[in-house]
PDB file of C-alpha atoms in Angstrom:
ATOM      1  CA  MET A 229       3.086 -17.945  -9.952  1.00 41.00           C
ATOM      2  CA  SER A 230      -0.395 -16.476 -10.313  1.00 46.00           C
ATOM      3  CA  LYS A 231      -1.400 -13.397  -8.337  1.00 49.00           C
ATOM      4  CA  ASP A 232      -3.994 -15.486  -6.430  1.00 44.00           C
ATOM      5  CA  LEU A 233      -1.216 -17.694  -5.010  1.00 50.00           C
ATOM      6  CA  GLU A 234       1.139 -14.893  -4.035  1.00 71.00           C
ATOM      7  CA  GLY A 235      -0.445 -14.174  -0.672  1.00 80.00           C
ATOM      8  CA  PRO A 236      -2.542 -11.446   0.894  1.00 84.00           C
ATOM      9  CA  THR A 237      -2.684  -7.825  -0.119  1.00 86.00           C
ATOM     10  CA  ILE A 238      -3.164  -5.270   2.647  1.00 89.00           C
ATOM     11  CA  ALA A 239      -4.112  -1.673   1.893  1.00 90.00           C
ATOM     12  CA  VAL A 240      -2.770   0.631   4.599  1.00 91.00           C
ATOM     13  CA  ILE A 241      -4.905   3.763   4.775  1.00 87.00           C
ATOM     14  CA  GLY A 242      -5.156   6.677   7.167  1.00 85.00           C
ATOM     15  CA  LYS A 243      -4.507  10.348   7.785  1.00 83.00           C
ATOM     16  CA  ALA A 244      -1.422  12.092   6.487  1.00 81.00           C
ATOM     17  CA  ASP A 245       1.611  11.620   8.777  1.00 82.00           C
ATOM     18  CA  SER A 246      -0.006   8.761  10.714  1.00 84.00           C
ATOM     19  CA  GLY A 247       2.912   6.382  10.062  1.00 88.00           C
ATOM     20  CA  LYS A 248       1.606   4.274   7.184  1.00 89.00           C
ATOM     21  CA  THR A 249       4.847   4.255   5.204  1.00 89.00           C
ATOM     22  CA  THR A 250       6.940   3.902   8.375  1.00 89.00           C
ATOM     23  CA  PHE A 251       4.915   0.828   9.359  1.00 91.00           C
ATOM     24  CA  ILE A 252       5.339  -0.753   5.920  1.00 90.00           C
ATOM     25  CA  ARG A 253       9.086  -0.009   5.926  1.00 88.00           C
ATOM     26  CA  ALA A 254       9.428  -1.667   9.336  1.00 89.00           C
ATOM     27  CA  VAL A 255       7.693  -4.804   8.033  1.00 88.00           C
ATOM     28  CA  CYS A 256       9.919  -4.817   4.924  1.00 85.00           C
ATOM     29  CA  ASP A 257      13.041  -4.395   7.049  1.00 84.00           C
ATOM     30  CA  ALA A 258      12.003  -7.145   9.477  1.00 85.00           C
ATOM     31  CA  ALA A 259      11.230  -9.540   6.635  1.00 81.00           C
ATOM     32  CA  SER A 260      14.497  -8.841   4.817  1.00 75.00           C
ATOM     33  CA  GLY A 261      16.626  -8.786   7.967  1.00 72.00           C
ATOM     34  CA  THR A 262      18.038  -5.402   7.038  1.00 68.00           C
ATOM     35  CA  HIS A 263      17.448  -1.819   8.016  1.00 62.00           C
ATOM     36  CA  GLY A 264      16.471   0.868   5.565  1.00 58.00           C
ATOM     37  CA  GLU A 265      16.019  -1.361   2.522  1.00 50.00           C
ATOM     38  CA  CYS A 266      12.499  -0.036   1.874  1.00 55.00           C
ATOM     39  CA  THR A 267      13.160   3.674   1.781  1.00 54.00           C
ATOM     40  CA  ASP A 268      11.439   6.675   0.278  1.00 54.00           C
ATOM     41  CA  ASP A 269      12.020  10.216   1.492  1.00 58.00           C
ATOM     42  CA  GLU A 270       8.957  11.790  -0.130  1.00 68.00           C
ATOM     43  CA  PRO A 271       5.394  11.612   1.208  1.00 70.00           C
ATOM     44  CA  THR A 272       3.309   9.023  -0.611  1.00 76.00           C
ATOM     45  CA  SER A 273       1.473  10.805  -3.429  1.00 78.00           C
ATOM     46  CA  ASP A 274       0.294   7.715  -5.358  1.00 83.00           C
ATOM     47  CA  ILE A 275      -0.551   4.169  -4.361  1.00 89.00           C
ATOM     48  CA  VAL A 276       2.697   2.202  -4.019  1.00 89.00           C
ATOM     49  CA  GLU A 277       3.060  -1.594  -3.759  1.00 90.00           C
ATOM     50  CA  TYR A 278       5.580  -3.158  -1.397  1.00 89.00           C
ATOM     51  CA  ARG A 279       6.077  -6.929  -1.663  1.00 88.00           C
ATOM     52  CA  VAL A 280       7.280  -8.705   1.459  1.00 87.00           C
ATOM     53  CA  PRO A 281       8.603 -12.280   1.138  1.00 84.00           C
ATOM     54  CA  LEU A 282       6.889 -14.972   3.207  1.00 80.00           C
ATOM     55  CA  SER A 283       7.871 -18.578   3.770  1.00 77.00           C
ATOM     56  CA  GLY A 284       7.286 -21.050   0.978  1.00 81.00           C
ATOM     57  CA  GLY A 285       8.035 -18.530  -1.755  1.00 80.00           C
ATOM     58  CA  LEU A 286       4.858 -16.521  -1.157  1.00 83.00           C
ATOM     59  CA  PHE A 287       4.654 -12.742  -0.911  1.00 85.00           C
ATOM     60  CA  MET A 288       2.485 -10.380   1.105  1.00 87.00           C
ATOM     61  CA  THR A 289       1.754  -7.138  -0.695  1.00 89.00           C
ATOM     62  CA  PHE A 290       1.197  -3.841   1.114  1.00 91.00           C
ATOM     63  CA  LEU A 291      -0.501  -0.975  -0.688  1.00 92.00           C
ATOM     64  CA  ASP A 292       0.780   2.310   0.701  1.00 91.00           C
ATOM     65  CA  THR A 293      -1.742   5.069   0.106  1.00 88.00           C
ATOM     66  CA  PRO A 294      -1.579   8.844   0.284  1.00 85.00           C
ATOM     67  CA  GLY A 295      -2.753  10.302   3.569  1.00 82.00           C
ATOM     68  CA  PHE A 296      -6.224  11.696   3.888  1.00 78.00           C
ATOM     69  CA  ASP A 297      -6.090  15.483   3.612  1.00 69.00           C
ATOM     70  CA  GLY A 298      -2.722  15.117   1.886  1.00 60.00           C
ATOM     71  CA  ASN A 299      -1.769  15.257  -1.763  1.00 55.00           C
ATOM     72  CA  LEU A 300      -2.794  12.640  -4.267  1.00 52.00           C
ATOM     73  CA  ALA A 301      -1.038  12.933  -7.596  1.00 50.00           C
ATOM     74  CA  ASN A 302      -3.140  12.436 -10.725  1.00 48.00           C
ATOM     75  CA  SER A 303      -6.355  13.165  -8.841  1.00 50.00           C
ATOM     76  CA  GLU A 304      -8.575  16.177  -8.434  1.00 54.00           C
ATOM     77  CA  ASP A 305      -9.659  14.973  -5.006  1.00 63.00           C
ATOM     78  CA  ALA A 306      -7.313  14.328  -2.041  1.00 69.00           C
ATOM     79  CA  THR A 307     -10.227  13.738   0.333  1.00 77.00           C
ATOM     80  CA  THR A 308     -10.923  10.425   2.049  1.00 79.00           C
ATOM     81  CA  GLU A 309     -13.487   9.574  -0.618  1.00 83.00           C
ATOM     82  CA  GLY A 310     -11.091  10.506  -3.422  1.00 83.00           C
ATOM     83  CA  ILE A 311      -8.300   8.338  -2.032  1.00 84.00           C
ATOM     84  CA  LEU A 312     -10.649   5.387  -1.486  1.00 85.00           C
ATOM     85  CA  ASN A 313     -11.883   5.756  -5.080  1.00 87.00           C
ATOM     86  CA  GLU A 314      -8.267   5.714  -6.319  1.00 87.00           C
ATOM     87  CA  LEU A 315      -7.593   2.613  -4.185  1.00 88.00           C
ATOM     88  CA  GLU A 316     -10.669   0.849  -5.545  1.00 87.00           C
ATOM     89  CA  LYS A 317      -9.560   1.628  -9.098  1.00 88.00           C
ATOM     90  CA  TYR A 318      -5.988   0.449  -8.388  1.00 88.00           C
ATOM     91  CA  ILE A 319      -7.221  -2.849  -6.913  1.00 85.00           C
ATOM     92  CA  ALA A 320      -9.487  -3.485  -9.903  1.00 85.00           C
ATOM     93  CA  GLU A 321      -6.809  -2.579 -12.486  1.00 87.00           C
ATOM     94  CA  ASN A 322      -4.222  -4.826 -10.819  1.00 82.00           C
ATOM     95  CA  SER A 323      -6.508  -7.827 -10.278  1.00 73.00           C
ATOM     96  CA  LEU A 324      -6.073  -7.736  -6.491  1.00 70.00           C
ATOM     97  CA  GLY A 325      -9.826  -8.158  -5.844  1.00 57.00           C
ATOM     98  CA  PRO A 326     -10.662 -10.563  -3.026  1.00 55.00           C
ATOM     99  CA  ARG A 327      -7.038 -10.717  -1.783  1.00 53.00           C
ATOM    100  CA  ALA A 328      -7.096  -7.054  -0.763  1.00 54.00           C
ATOM    101  CA  MET A 329      -7.726  -6.328   2.903  1.00 53.00           C
ATOM    102  CA  PHE A 330      -7.866  -2.918   4.529  1.00 54.00           C
ATOM    103  CA  LYS A 331      -6.047  -1.672   7.633  1.00 50.00           C
ATOM    104  CA  SER A 332      -6.482   1.923   8.737  1.00 51.00           C
ATOM    105  CA  LEU A 333      -3.779   3.707  10.730  1.00 53.00           C
ATOM    106  CA  GLY A 334      -4.529   6.951  12.507  1.00 50.00           C
TER     107      GLY A 334
END
């Protein structure tokens, strides 16, 4: 299946400790019918993709991003602008283009 047919991609961005990863985990758990399947004990330091199954064999992809004013691995800049630049680069490198939507928490 091509990436264009997989479903939407949603970038979840916001301040450090605003609940971005917790939100994504809750969606993963609800979609899978389990609890704790999408787990990660460390703060998000790089952009991480989470694929959530939808009906009809499609997937929704969440991009979990480091928190603003937090740490961003492989970057000199953990500011809002730095994280958004990393997100823009990630979207371009992974051919997510027009499918990517943004949702800010916090």
